């Protein structure tokens, strides 16, 4: 154990060779997964605890968010920050995942009146078309990705009785799993493509659509059925 503080986030590089660990001590620790998880680099630059991490597709760049809502980009080879190159990094880097709550592709997830504590987690679908977020109000929101307009259109779903701590698409993008904080609940949401025809009726129905101009019906039973009536970029 290299940190005396709690660890907030762990991310393997896409090539499986490195592990980045974000700590409450404001540092990111980079380990060599091929050499018994030997510590390679300690990345310093944040003035608050690390909340989110994502790797670039080529496993050479990391992006991090912190508790004071800062974004820093890192060279995973040297362990140095790349803040001076931020504009080109945002436009030119392909990210293997997107879980950061800050950054250009998710700038529209914030609604009027929200502050930085109101979004706890986010996850981009594996095909890059959608993003889901978990809020401090116990809600799960579905949006197009990238969502760059102010208070971007969305659909909101409930079920948690407390804040949502973590959320992710499964590998096929057909399911979303959310984890609650105080309620300690795991919820499973099914993502349904509206172009594939109706969902078999279950116990009761409600209008559940992806945010676009076309509204269709989905059926809601024990599991939460989420109708995607059109995927747009």
Short mmCIF file of C-alpha atoms in Angstrom, two decimals:
data_model
loop_
_atom_site.label_atom_id
_atom_site.label_comp_id
_atom_site.label_asym_id
_atom_site.label_seq_id
_atom_site.Cartn_x
_atom_site.Cartn_y
_atom_site.Cartn_z
CA UNK A 1 0.00 0.00 0.00
CA UNK A 2 1.57 3.27 -1.18
CA UNK A 3 -1.06 5.67 0.17
CA UNK A 4 -2.15 6.20 3.75
CA UNK A 5 -5.49 7.60 2.58
CA UNK A 6 -8.54 5.93 1.07
CA UNK A 7 -8.49 5.00 -2.61
CA UNK A 8 -11.30 6.42 -4.74
CA UNK A 9 -10.84 5.03 -8.25
CA UNK A 10 -8.87 2.26 -10.01
CA UNK A 11 -8.46 2.03 -13.79
CA UNK A 12 -6.54 -0.50 -15.89
CA UNK A 13 -4.97 0.79 -19.10
CA UNK A 14 -6.54 -0.58 -22.32
CA UNK A 15 -3.40 -2.62 -23.06
CA UNK A 16 -3.58 -4.17 -19.58
CA UNK A 17 -0.02 -3.22 -18.72
CA UNK A 18 -0.66 -0.45 -16.16
CA UNK A 19 -3.05 0.36 -13.34
CA UNK A 20 -3.83 3.93 -12.29
CA UNK A 21 -5.12 4.48 -8.75
CA UNK A 22 -6.61 7.78 -7.55
CA UNK A 23 -6.28 8.49 -3.84
CA UNK A 24 -7.74 10.82 -1.24
CA UNK A 25 -4.19 12.12 -0.69
CA UNK A 26 -4.47 14.06 -4.01
CA UNK A 27 -2.06 11.74 -5.85
CA UNK A 28 -2.41 9.25 -8.70
CA UNK A 29 -0.33 6.10 -8.37
CA UNK A 30 0.69 4.25 -11.53
CA UNK A 31 1.56 0.55 -11.16
CA UNK A 32 3.15 -1.91 -13.58
CA UNK A 33 0.67 -4.79 -13.86
CA UNK A 34 3.29 -7.00 -15.54
CA UNK A 35 5.84 -6.71 -12.75
CA UNK A 36 3.93 -7.62 -9.63
CA UNK A 37 2.19 -4.24 -9.51
CA UNK A 38 5.40 -2.40 -8.83
CA UNK A 39 4.92 1.35 -8.38
CA UNK A 40 6.13 3.15 -11.53
CA UNK A 41 5.08 6.76 -10.98
CA UNK A 42 3.44 8.98 -8.41
CA UNK A 43 1.58 11.79 -10.16
CA UNK A 44 1.22 15.03 -8.22
CA UNK A 45 -0.62 18.16 -9.28
CA UNK A 46 -4.14 18.08 -7.89
CA UNK A 47 -4.98 20.13 -4.82
CA UNK A 48 -7.88 17.88 -3.82
CA UNK A 49 -8.71 14.17 -3.78
CA UNK A 50 -8.97 12.23 -7.04
CA UNK A 51 -12.52 11.35 -8.07
CA UNK A 52 -12.40 10.02 -11.66
CA UNK A 53 -9.84 8.62 -14.11
CA UNK A 54 -9.89 7.62 -17.79
CA UNK A 55 -7.27 6.24 -20.18
CA UNK A 56 -6.71 7.10 -23.81
CA UNK A 57 -7.11 4.31 -26.35
CA UNK A 58 -3.33 4.06 -26.84
CA UNK A 59 -2.69 3.81 -23.05
CA UNK A 60 -0.36 6.83 -23.16
CA UNK A 61 -2.56 9.56 -21.65
CA UNK A 62 -4.66 9.77 -18.48
CA UNK A 63 -7.28 12.33 -17.58
CA UNK A 64 -8.31 12.95 -14.00
CA UNK A 65 -10.98 14.90 -12.11
CA UNK A 66 -10.64 15.97 -8.49
CA UNK A 67 -12.80 17.03 -5.59
CA UNK A 68 -12.24 20.72 -6.34
CA UNK A 69 -13.53 20.16 -9.92
CA UNK A 70 -10.19 20.37 -11.71
CA UNK A 71 -9.22 18.48 -14.88
CA UNK A 72 -5.62 17.41 -15.46
CA UNK A 73 -4.15 15.42 -18.35
CA UNK A 74 -1.11 13.22 -17.74
CA UNK A 75 1.62 11.61 -19.79
CA UNK A 76 1.52 8.02 -18.54
CA UNK A 77 5.11 7.42 -19.69
CA UNK A 78 6.76 10.30 -17.84
CA UNK A 79 4.12 10.79 -15.13
CA UNK A 80 4.08 14.54 -15.87
CA UNK A 81 1.00 16.72 -16.34
CA UNK A 82 0.11 17.96 -19.83
CA UNK A 83 -2.00 20.96 -18.92
CA UNK A 84 -0.28 23.19 -21.47
CA UNK A 85 -1.62 20.94 -24.24
CA UNK A 86 -5.17 20.79 -22.92
CA UNK A 87 -6.99 22.20 -25.97
CA UNK A 88 -5.41 19.80 -28.45
CA UNK A 89 -5.80 16.88 -26.06
CA UNK A 90 -9.53 17.47 -25.74
CA UNK A 91 -10.04 17.53 -29.51
CA UNK A 92 -7.51 14.94 -30.67
CA UNK A 93 -7.45 12.22 -28.01
CA UNK A 94 -9.56 9.08 -28.35
CA UNK A 95 -10.59 7.89 -24.91
CA UNK A 96 -11.01 4.19 -24.17
CA UNK A 97 -13.69 5.07 -21.61
CA UNK A 98 -15.40 8.16 -20.27
CA UNK A 99 -16.30 8.20 -16.59
CA UNK A 100 -15.18 11.74 -15.74
CA UNK A 101 -17.94 14.14 -14.77
CA UNK A 102 -15.97 17.08 -16.22
CA UNK A 103 -14.87 17.61 -19.81
CA UNK A 104 -16.13 18.72 -23.20
CA UNK A 105 -18.24 15.64 -24.13
CA UNK A 106 -20.24 15.87 -20.89
CA UNK A 107 -20.48 19.61 -20.37
CA UNK A 108 -24.25 19.48 -20.95
CA UNK A 109 -25.01 16.97 -18.18
CA UNK A 110 -25.33 19.81 -15.66
CA UNK A 111 -28.80 21.31 -15.21
CA UNK A 112 -29.69 24.85 -14.14
CA UNK A 113 -29.34 25.25 -10.38
CA UNK A 114 -27.02 22.27 -9.95
CA UNK A 115 -23.65 22.55 -8.27
CA UNK A 116 -20.60 20.32 -8.52
CA UNK A 117 -21.84 17.87 -5.90
CA UNK A 118 -25.05 17.04 -7.75
CA UNK A 119 -23.45 14.67 -10.31
CA UNK A 120 -21.55 11.78 -8.74
CA UNK A 121 -20.81 9.50 -11.66
CA UNK A 122 -21.11 9.11 -15.39
CA UNK A 123 -20.41 6.46 -18.00
CA UNK A 124 -20.31 6.62 -21.79
CA UNK A 125 -21.73 3.69 -23.72
CA UNK A 126 -19.18 1.49 -25.42
CA UNK A 127 -20.36 2.56 -28.89
CA UNK A 128 -20.07 6.22 -27.83
CA UNK A 129 -23.68 7.17 -28.61
CA UNK A 130 -25.11 7.55 -25.10
CA UNK A 131 -24.07 8.62 -21.64
CA UNK A 132 -25.71 7.89 -18.29
CA UNK A 133 -25.20 9.85 -15.08
CA UNK A 134 -25.99 9.21 -11.44
CA UNK A 135 -27.09 12.17 -9.36
CA UNK A 136 -27.13 13.17 -5.71
CA UNK A 137 -30.94 13.06 -5.91
CA UNK A 138 -31.04 9.30 -6.48
CA UNK A 139 -31.79 9.66 -10.19
CA UNK A 140 -30.32 8.04 -13.31
CA UNK A 141 -30.26 10.27 -16.40
CA UNK A 142 -29.83 9.14 -20.01
CA UNK A 143 -28.46 11.58 -22.62
CA UNK A 144 -26.99 11.63 -26.10
CA UNK A 145 -23.20 11.66 -26.25
CA UNK A 146 -21.50 13.98 -26.71
CA UNK A 147 -23.87 16.33 -24.86
CA UNK A 148 -22.45 19.82 -25.19
CA UNK A 149 -25.52 22.08 -25.01
CA UNK A 150 -26.54 23.70 -21.77
CA UNK A 151 -28.95 21.49 -19.76
CA UNK A 152 -28.95 18.90 -22.55
CA UNK A 153 -32.19 16.95 -23.27
CA UNK A 154 -32.50 13.81 -21.20
CA UNK A 155 -34.69 11.21 -19.63
CA UNK A 156 -34.59 10.74 -15.87
CA UNK A 157 -35.36 7.55 -13.96
CA UNK A 158 -35.85 6.91 -10.26
CA UNK A 159 -35.58 3.89 -7.99
CA UNK A 160 -32.82 4.75 -5.56
CA UNK A 161 -33.78 6.19 -2.18
CA UNK A 162 -30.43 8.00 -1.83
CA UNK A 163 -27.60 9.32 -3.98
CA UNK A 164 -26.21 7.22 -6.84
CA UNK A 165 -22.55 6.40 -6.23
CA UNK A 166 -21.63 4.51 -9.41
CA UNK A 167 -23.08 3.68 -12.81
CA UNK A 168 -22.02 1.83 -15.94
CA UNK A 169 -23.13 0.33 -19.23
CA UNK A 170 -22.46 -3.37 -19.61
CA UNK A 171 -20.31 -4.49 -22.54
CA UNK A 172 -23.21 -4.86 -24.98
CA UNK A 173 -24.70 -1.44 -24.12
CA UNK A 174 -28.07 -3.15 -23.56
CA UNK A 175 -27.97 -2.88 -19.77
CA UNK A 176 -27.07 -0.19 -17.25
CA UNK A 177 -26.19 -0.98 -13.65
CA UNK A 178 -26.39 1.69 -10.94
CA UNK A 179 -25.14 1.42 -7.37
CA UNK A 180 -26.68 3.49 -4.60
CA UNK A 181 -24.91 5.03 -1.65
CA UNK A 182 -26.87 5.00 1.59
CA UNK A 183 -29.53 2.64 0.20
CA UNK A 184 -26.84 0.09 -0.81
CA UNK A 185 -29.00 -0.91 -3.77
CA UNK A 186 -28.00 -2.23 -7.19
CA UNK A 187 -30.51 -1.37 -9.94
CA UNK A 188 -30.58 -2.87 -13.41
CA UNK A 189 -31.90 -0.85 -16.36
CA UNK A 190 -32.54 -2.41 -19.76
CA UNK A 191 -31.77 -0.19 -22.76
CA UNK A 192 -34.11 -0.97 -25.66
CA UNK A 193 -33.67 0.21 -29.26
CA UNK A 194 -37.04 1.46 -30.50
CA UNK A 195 -36.26 0.50 -34.09
CA UNK A 196 -36.45 -3.19 -33.18
CA UNK A 197 -40.16 -3.28 -32.49
CA UNK A 198 -42.33 -3.37 -29.36
CA UNK A 199 -41.36 -4.84 -26.03
CA UNK A 200 -43.59 -7.62 -24.72
CA UNK A 201 -46.16 -6.22 -22.28
CA UNK A 202 -45.40 -6.71 -18.61
CA UNK A 203 -47.22 -5.36 -15.59
CA UNK A 204 -47.78 -1.72 -16.51
CA UNK A 205 -46.69 0.76 -19.14
CA UNK A 206 -45.25 4.23 -19.17
CA UNK A 207 -43.71 6.51 -21.76
CA UNK A 208 -39.95 5.98 -21.53
CA UNK A 209 -37.96 7.40 -24.42
CA UNK A 210 -34.51 8.49 -25.34
CA UNK A 211 -34.35 12.32 -25.63
CA UNK A 212 -35.26 13.11 -29.22
CA UNK A 213 -38.33 14.20 -31.18
CA UNK A 214 -40.11 10.84 -31.43
CA UNK A 215 -42.00 9.38 -28.46
CA UNK A 216 -42.94 5.72 -28.31
CA UNK A 217 -44.34 3.46 -25.65
CA UNK A 218 -42.30 1.06 -23.56
CA UNK A 219 -43.53 -1.37 -20.97
CA UNK A 220 -42.33 -1.24 -17.42
CA UNK A 221 -42.47 -4.23 -15.12
CA UNK A 222 -40.13 -5.56 -12.49
CA UNK A 223 -37.18 -4.32 -14.50
CA UNK A 224 -37.02 -0.79 -15.80
CA UNK A 225 -37.48 -0.79 -19.58
CA UNK A 226 -35.89 2.15 -21.34
CA UNK A 227 -36.99 2.84 -24.92
CA UNK A 228 -34.40 4.36 -27.22
CA UNK A 229 -36.36 5.68 -30.18
CA UNK A 230 -33.37 7.01 -32.09
CA UNK A 231 -29.66 7.20 -31.53
CA UNK A 232 -28.14 10.47 -32.67
CA UNK A 233 -24.70 11.92 -32.32
#
